[in-house]
């Protein structure tokens, strides 16, 4: 679902109409970087103020990559020579974070969306179950 | 359909070969690394004997004309899909118009392109393999060339493939306990003494103890080896007799020839040894200039290696199906 654009005059007019029709006094919506306030007066007139805050550094949020199925958690490909895992490190959607190994079959794990891997949440080589947390990824909101 | 955009010489369509016609002089052909073919086909949901592309001269590029599963196995280089690197030994789904590129692998010789549904090519004498010497089978009996378009069979399992791909631990790693790694760059190849081994007496020991190099006069028919020549104690005239891949013959010059996938069906040189069948794929992945030594093996060891390989292939077949089904059920 795409986000509603609260700076769009047509959207504001629609919201005002809806509030008036519903007999609601007003509405205030705050989102990072913007605030919209609509107050319906007694005569059915509306006072509208929309402010756009100065752009600020995007707030980092995080997601957790979980195991898509049970298996052995591998941070490196079994054929790769082991390299130290320096964290945090950037991961794009194309990068492979690690694998779930079942016998000699490997299920690649990816970051979606791209972000910064900050923590390993399972021990390399550990047996994990479906839904177990594996990586913490922080990404710009 | 796939369209070949770029290909070096001698890249051909191969499967697991055309056995059963040696008596009428038809070589078995088939992939130089049949284990890579089997695993690639399993990953994309094919029968293990489905036809694949054997790439031995790089770079190689093809374009997918429809949505299709593919896996690159064999050599140690990673493929690129629309310029983005992908894992080898891993099945992915390609979209129509995407371009697959295989670059020169760092160490090994041959890559295999397995496609969901297999290459839809007429079967000749039980096989889709290209017989270059016979000029039949595969892609009209000739190597692939730029502009060739090849039909692909129906891909029944593409919907089962996870979006992130499905990979395997490649044989060299998964089977490292039965396939010893090269020592100081010398690849150990196990072999059994063959019919005329006794003719070489002292030089027979030199055959086993020295390091051989794969000469530039090597191809899918045979690997000619360079080293200190070995000579029989007496020159004998032998009637031409049947040979198979793995047979090591010693011509009068004293430098051995190992028969490979396109092996002659008959020959008259004395046979000093035979490479065990399970080690042939390792030889098939050795490049010109590579060094190797022959390790005297036993029938029991050859059988044990064969069984370990069979267990690995069975495990990959069963587990990959199980993983696909489990992921589908949880989606």
Tab-separated table of C-alpha atoms in Angstrom:
chain	number	residue	atom	x	y	z
A	1	UNK	CA	0.000	0.000	0.000
A	2	UNK	CA	1.441	3.390	-0.923
A	3	UNK	CA	1.589	6.192	1.662
A	4	UNK	CA	-0.990	8.997	1.402
A	5	UNK	CA	0.492	12.365	0.431
A	6	UNK	CA	-0.816	14.801	3.097
A	7	UNK	CA	0.672	17.815	1.320
A	8	UNK	CA	-1.595	17.269	-1.682
A	9	UNK	CA	-4.411	19.945	-1.726
A	10	UNK	CA	-6.872	17.463	-3.188
A	11	UNK	CA	-6.175	15.057	-0.325
A	12	UNK	CA	-6.617	17.853	2.261
A	13	UNK	CA	-9.898	18.945	0.664
A	14	UNK	CA	-11.152	15.357	0.699
A	15	UNK	CA	-10.184	14.918	4.339
A	16	UNK	CA	-11.871	18.237	5.290
A	17	UNK	CA	-15.061	17.214	3.516
A	18	UNK	CA	-15.028	13.866	5.241
A	19	UNK	CA	-14.444	15.431	8.676
A	20	UNK	CA	-17.222	17.991	8.129
A	21	UNK	CA	-19.615	15.308	6.960
A	22	UNK	CA	-18.767	13.187	9.971
A	23	UNK	CA	-19.207	16.168	12.383
A	24	UNK	CA	-15.643	15.763	13.621
A	25	UNK	CA	-13.985	18.850	15.089
A	26	UNK	CA	-10.571	18.323	13.692
A	27	UNK	CA	-7.687	16.098	12.785
A	28	UNK	CA	-3.965	16.182	13.433
A	29	UNK	CA	-1.486	13.942	11.659
A	30	UNK	CA	2.198	13.939	12.506
A	31	UNK	CA	4.799	12.129	10.554
A	32	UNK	CA	8.557	12.407	10.493
A	33	UNK	CA	9.312	15.683	8.705
A	34	UNK	CA	5.708	16.953	8.416
A	35	UNK	CA	2.568	17.794	10.409
A	36	UNK	CA	-0.985	18.383	9.193
A	37	UNK	CA	-3.684	19.937	11.395
A	38	UNK	CA	-7.273	20.501	10.246
A	39	UNK	CA	-9.728	22.228	12.665
A	40	UNK	CA	-13.371	22.452	11.661
A	41	UNK	CA	-15.040	25.657	13.004
A	42	UNK	CA	-18.656	25.816	14.153
A	43	UNK	CA	-19.801	27.343	10.849
A	44	UNK	CA	-18.362	24.497	8.864
A	45	UNK	CA	-15.243	26.394	7.923
A	46	UNK	CA	-11.857	24.796	8.309
A	47	UNK	CA	-8.533	26.166	9.438
A	48	UNK	CA	-5.739	24.212	7.965
A	49	UNK	CA	-2.110	24.355	8.881
A	50	UNK	CA	0.500	22.176	7.381
A	51	UNK	CA	4.099	22.436	8.418
A	52	UNK	CA	7.063	20.771	6.915
A	53	UNK	CA	9.858	20.323	9.353
A	54	UNK	CA	13.403	20.905	8.211
A	55	UNK	CA	14.795	17.740	6.741
A	56	UNK	CA	16.577	15.776	9.370
A	57	UNK	CA	18.762	12.733	9.293
A	58	UNK	CA	16.656	9.716	8.499
A	59	UNK	CA	15.789	7.827	11.626
A	60	UNK	CA	17.269	4.392	11.559
A	61	UNK	CA	14.913	1.520	12.129
A	62	UNK	CA	15.720	-2.108	12.246
A	63	UNK	CA	14.513	-5.435	11.110
A	64	UNK	CA	15.374	-8.944	12.059
A	65	UNK	CA	16.095	-11.600	9.470
A	66	UNK	CA	14.662	-14.883	10.649
A	67	UNK	CA	15.221	-18.475	9.625
A	68	UNK	CA	12.901	-19.451	6.743
A	69	UNK	CA	13.157	-23.074	7.836
A	70	UNK	CA	14.956	-25.314	10.278
A	71	UNK	CA	18.583	-26.132	9.641
A	72	UNK	CA	22.164	-25.335	10.488
A	73	UNK	CA	22.963	-21.613	10.466
A	74	UNK	CA	26.031	-20.776	8.334
A	75	UNK	CA	27.429	-17.274	8.139
A	76	UNK	CA	29.909	-18.241	5.427
A	77	UNK	CA	29.598	-20.510	2.424
A	78	UNK	CA	31.077	-23.878	3.444
A	79	UNK	CA	33.561	-23.696	0.545
A	80	UNK	CA	34.752	-20.200	1.481
A	81	UNK	CA	37.809	-19.624	3.583
A	82	UNK	CA	36.652	-18.206	6.914
A	83	UNK	CA	37.040	-14.451	7.209
A	84	UNK	CA	36.400	-12.431	10.351
A	85	UNK	CA	32.881	-10.993	10.525
A	86	UNK	CA	33.365	-7.297	11.129
A	87	UNK	CA	30.143	-5.655	12.237
A	88	UNK	CA	28.463	-3.366	11.524
A	89	UNK	CA	28.724	-3.717	7.769
A	90	UNK	CA	26.544	-2.615	4.854
A	91	UNK	CA	24.474	-5.227	3.064
A	92	UNK	CA	22.650	-4.711	-0.198
A	93	UNK	CA	19.677	-6.742	-1.330
A	94	UNK	CA	22.003	-8.612	-3.703
A	95	UNK	CA	24.359	-9.679	-0.912
A	96	UNK	CA	24.067	-13.049	0.737
A	97	UNK	CA	24.024	-12.756	4.515
A	98	UNK	CA	24.483	-16.426	5.188
A	99	UNK	CA	22.808	-19.770	4.666
A	100	UNK	CA	20.564	-22.307	6.267
A	101	UNK	CA	22.209	-25.659	5.657
A	102	UNK	CA	20.188	-28.861	5.499
A	103	UNK	CA	22.495	-31.778	4.725
A	104	UNK	CA	24.437	-30.636	1.658
A	105	UNK	CA	21.703	-28.215	0.550
A	106	UNK	CA	22.105	-24.500	1.235
A	107	UNK	CA	19.338	-21.932	1.413
A	108	UNK	CA	20.811	-18.448	0.847
A	109	UNK	CA	19.657	-15.633	3.157
A	110	UNK	CA	19.429	-12.062	1.925
A	111	UNK	CA	18.801	-8.623	3.409
A	112	UNK	CA	15.603	-7.008	2.220
A	113	UNK	CA	15.668	-4.041	2.275
A	114	UNK	CA	19.333	-3.090	2.098
A	115	UNK	CA	20.806	-1.897	5.354
A	116	UNK	CA	23.579	-2.299	7.866
A	117	UNK	CA	24.059	-5.611	9.590
A	118	UNK	CA	24.596	-4.758	13.225
A	119	UNK	CA	24.337	-8.030	15.101
A	120	UNK	CA	24.363	-11.766	14.689
A	121	UNK	CA	21.485	-13.185	16.683
A	122	UNK	CA	22.394	-16.854	16.352
A	123	UNK	CA	25.703	-18.591	16.765
A	124	UNK	CA	27.378	-19.687	13.521
A	125	UNK	CA	26.868	-23.404	13.122
A	126	UNK	CA	23.900	-23.480	15.505
A	127	UNK	CA	20.818	-25.537	14.759
A	128	UNK	CA	17.961	-23.065	14.276
A	129	UNK	CA	14.225	-23.494	13.868
A	130	UNK	CA	11.697	-21.781	11.631
A	131	UNK	CA	11.361	-18.107	12.601
A	132	UNK	CA	14.434	-17.997	14.841
A	133	UNK	CA	16.172	-14.584	14.665
A	134	UNK	CA	19.481	-14.685	12.762
A	135	UNK	CA	20.582	-11.130	11.941
A	136	UNK	CA	19.682	-7.632	12.995
A	137	UNK	CA	19.638	-5.200	10.077
A	138	UNK	CA	19.287	-1.439	10.551
A	139	UNK	CA	18.043	0.546	7.599
A	140	UNK	CA	17.112	4.177	6.956
A	141	UNK	CA	13.386	4.796	7.548
B	1	UNK	CA	14.407	-20.648	-25.919
B	2	UNK	CA	17.878	-19.412	-25.118
B	3	UNK	CA	20.014	-17.432	-27.534
B	4	UNK	CA	23.776	-17.778	-27.541
B	5	UNK	CA	25.289	-14.291	-27.563
B	6	UNK	CA	28.952	-15.223	-27.251
B	7	UNK	CA	30.806	-18.527	-27.229
B	8	UNK	CA	34.377	-19.684	-27.637
B	9	UNK	CA	35.110	-22.816	-29.680
B	10	UNK	CA	34.202	-26.308	-28.457
B	11	UNK	CA	31.352	-25.374	-26.122
B	12	UNK	CA	28.840	-28.128	-26.679
B	13	UNK	CA	25.578	-29.705	-25.608
B	14	UNK	CA	26.242	-32.729	-23.412
B	15	UNK	CA	24.418	-35.099	-21.097
B	16	UNK	CA	25.700	-38.165	-19.268
B	17	UNK	CA	26.721	-39.816	-22.508
B	18	UNK	CA	25.873	-42.394	-25.125
B	19	UNK	CA	26.922	-45.807	-23.831
B	20	UNK	CA	26.277	-49.053	-25.642
B	21	UNK	CA	27.527	-48.300	-29.147
B	22	UNK	CA	31.271	-48.811	-28.838
B	23	UNK	CA	30.976	-52.079	-30.713
B	24	UNK	CA	30.048	-50.112	-33.810
B	25	UNK	CA	32.715	-47.474	-33.202
B	26	UNK	CA	30.574	-44.785	-31.577
B	27	UNK	CA	32.235	-42.972	-28.677
B	28	UNK	CA	30.165	-42.482	-25.544
B	29	UNK	CA	30.767	-38.706	-25.449
B	30	UNK	CA	29.018	-37.024	-22.500
B	31	UNK	CA	30.148	-34.373	-20.060
B	32	UNK	CA	33.740	-34.288	-18.855
B	33	UNK	CA	32.373	-33.612	-15.347
B	34	UNK	CA	29.259	-35.777	-15.093
B	35	UNK	CA	28.920	-35.123	-11.358
B	36	UNK	CA	28.457	-31.399	-12.045
B	37	UNK	CA	25.789	-32.239	-14.643
B	38	UNK	CA	23.868	-34.447	-12.223
B	39	UNK	CA	23.892	-31.862	-9.431
B	40	UNK	CA	22.970	-28.979	-11.761
B	41	UNK	CA	20.026	-30.937	-13.120
B	42	UNK	CA	18.831	-31.934	-9.651
B	43	UNK	CA	18.922	-28.297	-8.495
B	44	UNK	CA	16.673	-27.115	-11.314
B	45	UNK	CA	14.336	-30.106	-10.926
B	46	UNK	CA	15.387	-32.071	-14.022
B	47	UNK	CA	16.148	-35.680	-14.630
B	48	UNK	CA	19.883	-36.090	-13.897
B	49	UNK	CA	20.592	-36.975	-17.511
B	50	UNK	CA	18.973	-33.850	-19.008
B	51	UNK	CA	21.062	-32.061	-21.633
B	52	UNK	CA	23.158	-29.104	-20.482
B	53	UNK	CA	25.703	-26.753	-22.024
B	54	UNK	CA	29.325	-27.655	-21.365
B	55	UNK	CA	31.427	-24.492	-21.423
B	56	UNK	CA	35.173	-24.996	-21.735
B	57	UNK	CA	36.137	-21.815	-23.560
B	58	UNK	CA	35.189	-18.511	-21.966
B	59	UNK	CA	33.632	-15.998	-21.891
B	60	UNK	CA	30.240	-17.439	-22.677
B	61	UNK	CA	27.005	-15.475	-22.768
B	62	UNK	CA	23.399	-16.387	-23.407
B	63	UNK	CA	20.071	-14.618	-23.237
B	64	UNK	CA	16.967	-16.164	-21.722
B	65	UNK	CA	13.899	-15.710	-23.875
B	66	UNK	CA	11.470	-16.822	-21.213
B	67	UNK	CA	11.300	-17.169	-17.448
B	68	UNK	CA	13.451	-20.127	-16.557
B	69	UNK	CA	15.373	-21.784	-13.733
B	70	UNK	CA	19.109	-22.160	-14.215
B	71	UNK	CA	22.115	-23.409	-12.263
B	72	UNK	CA	25.816	-23.159	-13.063
B	73	UNK	CA	27.933	-26.002	-11.754
B	74	UNK	CA	31.384	-27.410	-12.359
B	75	UNK	CA	34.046	-24.752	-12.444
B	76	UNK	CA	34.991	-22.435	-9.600
B	77	UNK	CA	33.916	-19.103	-11.079
B	78	UNK	CA	30.666	-17.362	-10.272
B	79	UNK	CA	28.186	-16.536	-13.045
B	80	UNK	CA	26.786	-13.065	-13.669
B	81	UNK	CA	23.139	-12.396	-14.410
B	82	UNK	CA	22.671	-8.986	-16.037
B	83	UNK	CA	26.071	-8.072	-14.597
B	84	UNK	CA	25.150	-9.044	-11.059
B	85	UNK	CA	27.182	-11.840	-9.507
B	86	UNK	CA	25.399	-15.036	-8.536
B	87	UNK	CA	26.612	-18.138	-6.764
B	88	UNK	CA	27.787	-21.175	-8.659
B	89	UNK	CA	26.192	-24.464	-7.621
B	90	UNK	CA	22.967	-22.572	-6.968
B	91	UNK	CA	19.652	-22.583	-8.835
B	92	UNK	CA	17.986	-19.255	-9.605
B	93	UNK	CA	15.108	-18.012	-11.709
B	94	UNK	CA	15.979	-15.765	-14.670
B	95	UNK	CA	13.470	-13.420	-16.282
B	96	UNK	CA	12.923	-13.051	-20.042
B	97	UNK	CA	15.650	-10.904	-21.607
B	98	UNK	CA	18.185	-11.414	-18.834
B	99	UNK	CA	21.735	-12.243	-19.888
B	100	UNK	CA	23.866	-14.890	-18.221
B	101	UNK	CA	27.627	-14.539	-18.486
B	102	UNK	CA	30.301	-17.045	-17.532
B	103	UNK	CA	33.797	-15.661	-17.205
B	104	UNK	CA	37.058	-17.603	-17.176
B	105	UNK	CA	37.088	-19.549	-13.898
B	106	UNK	CA	40.156	-19.105	-11.694
B	107	UNK	CA	41.401	-22.685	-11.544
B	108	UNK	CA	39.093	-25.260	-13.055
B	109	UNK	CA	38.281	-26.093	-16.656
B	110	UNK	CA	34.584	-26.570	-17.335
B	111	UNK	CA	31.269	-25.019	-16.334
B	112	UNK	CA	27.840	-26.494	-16.931
B	113	UNK	CA	24.647	-24.570	-17.601
B	114	UNK	CA	21.637	-26.587	-16.441
B	115	UNK	CA	18.234	-25.191	-17.389
B	116	UNK	CA	14.867	-26.111	-15.929
B	117	UNK	CA	13.294	-28.465	-18.451
B	118	UNK	CA	16.648	-29.262	-20.078
B	119	UNK	CA	17.802	-28.454	-23.589
B	120	UNK	CA	15.071	-29.717	-25.905
B	121	UNK	CA	17.209	-31.457	-28.471
B	122	UNK	CA	16.562	-34.667	-30.408
B	123	UNK	CA	17.882	-37.834	-28.834
B	124	UNK	CA	20.322	-39.688	-31.091
B	125	UNK	CA	21.204	-43.236	-30.068
B	126	UNK	CA	19.917	-42.662	-26.564
B	127	UNK	CA	21.677	-39.380	-25.884
B	128	UNK	CA	21.618	-35.644	-26.582
B	129	UNK	CA	25.411	-35.389	-26.307
B	130	UNK	CA	27.351	-33.797	-29.117
B	131	UNK	CA	29.731	-36.142	-30.900
B	132	UNK	CA	32.143	-33.687	-32.497
B	133	UNK	CA	34.137	-36.421	-34.222
B	134	UNK	CA	31.002	-38.015	-35.577
B	135	UNK	CA	29.327	-34.699	-36.348
B	136	UNK	CA	26.010	-35.719	-34.857
B	137	UNK	CA	23.989	-35.288	-31.688
B	138	UNK	CA	23.615	-32.163	-29.578
B	139	UNK	CA	23.437	-28.910	-31.501
B	140	UNK	CA	23.476	-30.390	-35.023
B	141	UNK	CA	26.718	-32.188	-34.211
B	142	UNK	CA	28.704	-28.993	-33.810
B	143	UNK	CA	29.796	-26.579	-31.063
B	144	UNK	CA	27.536	-23.718	-30.064
B	145	UNK	CA	28.040	-20.464	-31.904
B	146	UNK	CA	26.827	-16.903	-31.580
B	147	UNK	CA	23.256	-16.589	-32.780
B	148	UNK	CA	22.260	-20.188	-32.050
B	149	UNK	CA	18.835	-20.490	-30.472
B	150	UNK	CA	18.003	-23.623	-28.531
B	151	UNK	CA	14.608	-24.726	-27.299
B	152	UNK	CA	14.134	-25.578	-23.651
B	153	UNK	CA	11.796	-28.271	-22.350
B	154	UNK	CA	8.878	-27.605	-20.082
B	155	UNK	CA	10.029	-26.380	-16.685
B	156	UNK	CA	7.663	-28.129	-14.308
B	157	UNK	CA	9.376	-27.177	-11.062
B	158	UNK	CA	10.164	-23.478	-11.481
B	159	UNK	CA	7.420	-22.494	-9.032
B	160	UNK	CA	9.088	-24.595	-6.345
B	161	UNK	CA	12.352	-22.680	-6.410
B	162	UNK	CA	12.837	-20.233	-3.491
B	163	UNK	CA	13.243	-16.590	-4.512
B	164	UNK	CA	16.699	-16.406	-2.916
B	165	UNK	CA	17.879	-19.486	-4.819
B	166	UNK	CA	18.774	-22.990	-3.723
B	167	UNK	CA	22.404	-24.088	-3.510
B	168	UNK	CA	24.485	-27.119	-2.625
B	169	UNK	CA	27.831	-27.648	-0.989
B	170	UNK	CA	29.890	-28.524	-4.053
B	171	UNK	CA	31.390	-32.021	-4.337
B	172	UNK	CA	35.005	-30.958	-3.766
B	173	UNK	CA	33.992	-29.592	-0.339
B	174	UNK	CA	31.215	-31.988	0.615
B	175	UNK	CA	33.325	-34.999	-0.366
B	176	UNK	CA	36.708	-33.699	0.766
B	177	UNK	CA	37.233	-36.839	2.846
B	178	UNK	CA	37.174	-39.042	-0.257
B	179	UNK	CA	38.665	-36.572	-2.780
B	180	UNK	CA	42.045	-35.435	-1.426
B	181	UNK	CA	42.921	-31.847	-2.291
B	182	UNK	CA	45.926	-31.113	-4.522
B	183	UNK	CA	49.245	-31.152	-2.651
B	184	UNK	CA	51.545	-28.302	-3.692
B	185	UNK	CA	49.388	-27.860	-6.769
B	186	UNK	CA	49.662	-31.527	-7.788
B	187	UNK	CA	46.281	-33.214	-8.228
B	188	UNK	CA	46.204	-36.824	-6.973
B	189	UNK	CA	44.370	-39.102	-9.397
B	190	UNK	CA	43.689	-42.667	-8.352
B	191	UNK	CA	44.262	-45.430	-10.841
B	192	UNK	CA	44.500	-49.213	-11.005
B	193	UNK	CA	47.292	-51.083	-12.795
B	194	UNK	CA	46.045	-52.255	-16.185
B	195	UNK	CA	46.723	-55.117	-18.616
B	196	UNK	CA	50.248	-54.276	-19.741
B	197	UNK	CA	51.535	-52.712	-16.512
B	198	UNK	CA	54.040	-55.542	-16.063
B	199	UNK	CA	55.711	-54.615	-19.356
B	200	UNK	CA	57.055	-51.431	-17.808
B	201	UNK	CA	58.777	-52.926	-14.716
B	202	UNK	CA	61.088	-50.188	-13.379
B	203	UNK	CA	59.563	-47.503	-15.550
B	204	UNK	CA	56.221	-48.617	-14.186
B	205	UNK	CA	57.293	-47.273	-10.811
B	206	UNK	CA	58.350	-44.027	-12.471
B	207	UNK	CA	54.823	-43.746	-13.821
B	208	UNK	CA	53.426	-43.709	-10.280
B	209	UNK	CA	56.146	-41.663	-8.616
B	210	UNK	CA	56.570	-38.726	-10.970
B	211	UNK	CA	54.521	-35.588	-11.497
B	212	UNK	CA	52.901	-35.352	-14.920
B	213	UNK	CA	51.719	-32.238	-16.671
B	214	UNK	CA	48.672	-32.048	-18.936
B	215	UNK	CA	50.033	-31.044	-22.331
B	216	UNK	CA	48.492	-28.588	-24.760
B	217	UNK	CA	47.713	-31.507	-27.090
B	218	UNK	CA	44.819	-32.491	-24.865
B	219	UNK	CA	41.114	-32.361	-25.513
B	220	UNK	CA	37.863	-34.151	-24.753
B	221	UNK	CA	39.187	-37.268	-26.502
B	222	UNK	CA	42.307	-37.642	-24.417
B	223	UNK	CA	44.772	-35.944	-22.121
B	224	UNK	CA	48.353	-36.277	-23.283
B	225	UNK	CA	50.759	-36.043	-20.393
B	226	UNK	CA	54.242	-34.528	-20.367
B	227	UNK	CA	56.968	-35.941	-18.157
B	228	UNK	CA	59.906	-38.333	-18.087
B	229	UNK	CA	59.045	-40.919	-20.774
B	230	UNK	CA	58.357	-44.457	-19.650
B	231	UNK	CA	59.207	-47.350	-21.877
B	232	UNK	CA	58.242	-51.030	-21.880
B	233	UNK	CA	61.039	-53.588	-21.489
B	234	UNK	CA	60.188	-54.992	-24.877
B	235	UNK	CA	58.366	-53.492	-27.780
B	236	UNK	CA	55.329	-55.533	-28.528
B	237	UNK	CA	52.801	-55.397	-31.247
B	238	UNK	CA	49.296	-55.442	-29.901
B	239	UNK	CA	46.131	-55.982	-31.790
B	240	UNK	CA	43.737	-53.098	-31.537
B	241	UNK	CA	41.434	-53.607	-28.560
B	242	UNK	CA	38.577	-51.785	-26.897
B	243	UNK	CA	39.300	-48.813	-24.660
B	244	UNK	CA	37.068	-46.730	-22.391
B	245	UNK	CA	37.409	-43.362	-20.635
B	246	UNK	CA	40.063	-43.542	-17.940
B	247	UNK	CA	42.332	-45.985	-19.740
B	248	UNK	CA	45.950	-44.782	-19.707
B	249	UNK	CA	47.865	-45.866	-22.772
B	250	UNK	CA	51.559	-45.450	-23.416
B	251	UNK	CA	52.468	-44.760	-27.049
B	252	UNK	CA	56.019	-45.410	-28.315
B	253	UNK	CA	57.157	-41.924	-27.259
B	254	UNK	CA	56.636	-42.919	-23.615
B	255	UNK	CA	54.316	-40.084	-22.604
B	256	UNK	CA	50.944	-41.456	-21.438
B	257	UNK	CA	47.540	-40.630	-22.893
B	258	UNK	CA	44.466	-40.738	-20.644
B	259	UNK	CA	41.293	-41.467	-22.590
B	260	UNK	CA	38.538	-39.002	-21.704
B	261	UNK	CA	34.825	-38.582	-22.540
B	262	UNK	CA	35.228	-38.696	-26.325
B	263	UNK	CA	37.573	-41.687	-25.914
B	264	UNK	CA	38.506	-43.708	-28.931
B	265	UNK	CA	36.567	-46.934	-29.015
B	266	UNK	CA	39.682	-48.990	-29.746
B	267	UNK	CA	43.441	-48.637	-29.596
B	268	UNK	CA	46.614	-50.651	-29.816
B	269	UNK	CA	48.986	-49.006	-27.361
B	270	UNK	CA	49.822	-50.873	-24.160
B	271	UNK	CA	47.721	-49.892	-21.156
B	272	UNK	CA	49.678	-49.140	-18.011
B	273	UNK	CA	46.741	-48.181	-15.774
B	274	UNK	CA	43.129	-47.043	-15.619
B	275	UNK	CA	41.811	-44.018	-13.717
B	276	UNK	CA	39.030	-45.037	-11.353
B	277	UNK	CA	35.686	-43.815	-12.666
B	278	UNK	CA	34.954	-41.662	-9.609
B	279	UNK	CA	38.101	-39.601	-10.192
B	280	UNK	CA	37.442	-38.888	-13.868
B	281	UNK	CA	35.462	-35.718	-13.136
B	282	UNK	CA	38.456	-34.324	-11.280
B	283	UNK	CA	40.609	-34.975	-14.315
B	284	UNK	CA	37.890	-33.416	-16.483
B	285	UNK	CA	38.189	-30.241	-14.425
B	286	UNK	CA	41.992	-30.140	-14.678
B	287	UNK	CA	43.259	-27.596	-17.173
B	288	UNK	CA	46.035	-27.784	-19.710
B	289	UNK	CA	49.279	-27.154	-17.846
B	290	UNK	CA	47.935	-28.603	-14.600
B	291	UNK	CA	50.144	-31.062	-12.715
B	292	UNK	CA	48.950	-34.419	-11.489
B	293	UNK	CA	50.267	-37.611	-10.022
B	294	UNK	CA	48.791	-41.087	-10.172
B	295	UNK	CA	48.052	-42.813	-6.896
B	296	UNK	CA	47.847	-46.588	-6.943
B	297	UNK	CA	44.375	-47.516	-5.813
B	298	UNK	CA	42.413	-50.705	-5.179
B	299	UNK	CA	39.069	-51.986	-6.335
B	300	UNK	CA	37.800	-51.681	-2.757
B	301	UNK	CA	38.825	-48.032	-2.561
B	302	UNK	CA	37.296	-47.282	-5.959
B	303	UNK	CA	34.043	-48.853	-4.783
B	304	UNK	CA	34.107	-46.894	-1.509
B	305	UNK	CA	34.564	-43.597	-3.352
B	306	UNK	CA	31.760	-44.511	-5.740
B	307	UNK	CA	29.447	-45.207	-2.800
B	308	UNK	CA	30.336	-41.910	-1.107
B	309	UNK	CA	29.511	-40.047	-4.321
B	310	UNK	CA	26.213	-41.924	-4.645
B	311	UNK	CA	25.296	-40.997	-1.055
B	312	UNK	CA	26.068	-37.346	-1.741
B	313	UNK	CA	23.955	-37.274	-4.916
B	314	UNK	CA	21.083	-39.076	-3.170
B	315	UNK	CA	21.247	-36.632	-0.271
B	316	UNK	CA	21.179	-33.624	-2.591
B	317	UNK	CA	18.263	-35.101	-4.543
B	318	UNK	CA	16.142	-35.929	-1.487
B	319	UNK	CA	17.009	-32.857	0.568
B	320	UNK	CA	16.565	-30.321	-2.203
B	321	UNK	CA	13.070	-31.692	-2.867
B	322	UNK	CA	12.255	-31.629	0.826
B	323	UNK	CA	13.485	-28.039	1.228
B	324	UNK	CA	11.502	-26.867	-1.806
B	325	UNK	CA	8.332	-28.508	-0.509
B	326	UNK	CA	8.808	-27.177	3.034
B	327	UNK	CA	9.363	-23.609	1.851
B	328	UNK	CA	6.346	-23.808	-0.429
B	329	UNK	CA	4.184	-25.057	2.424
B	330	UNK	CA	5.321	-22.232	4.715
B	331	UNK	CA	5.018	-19.475	2.109
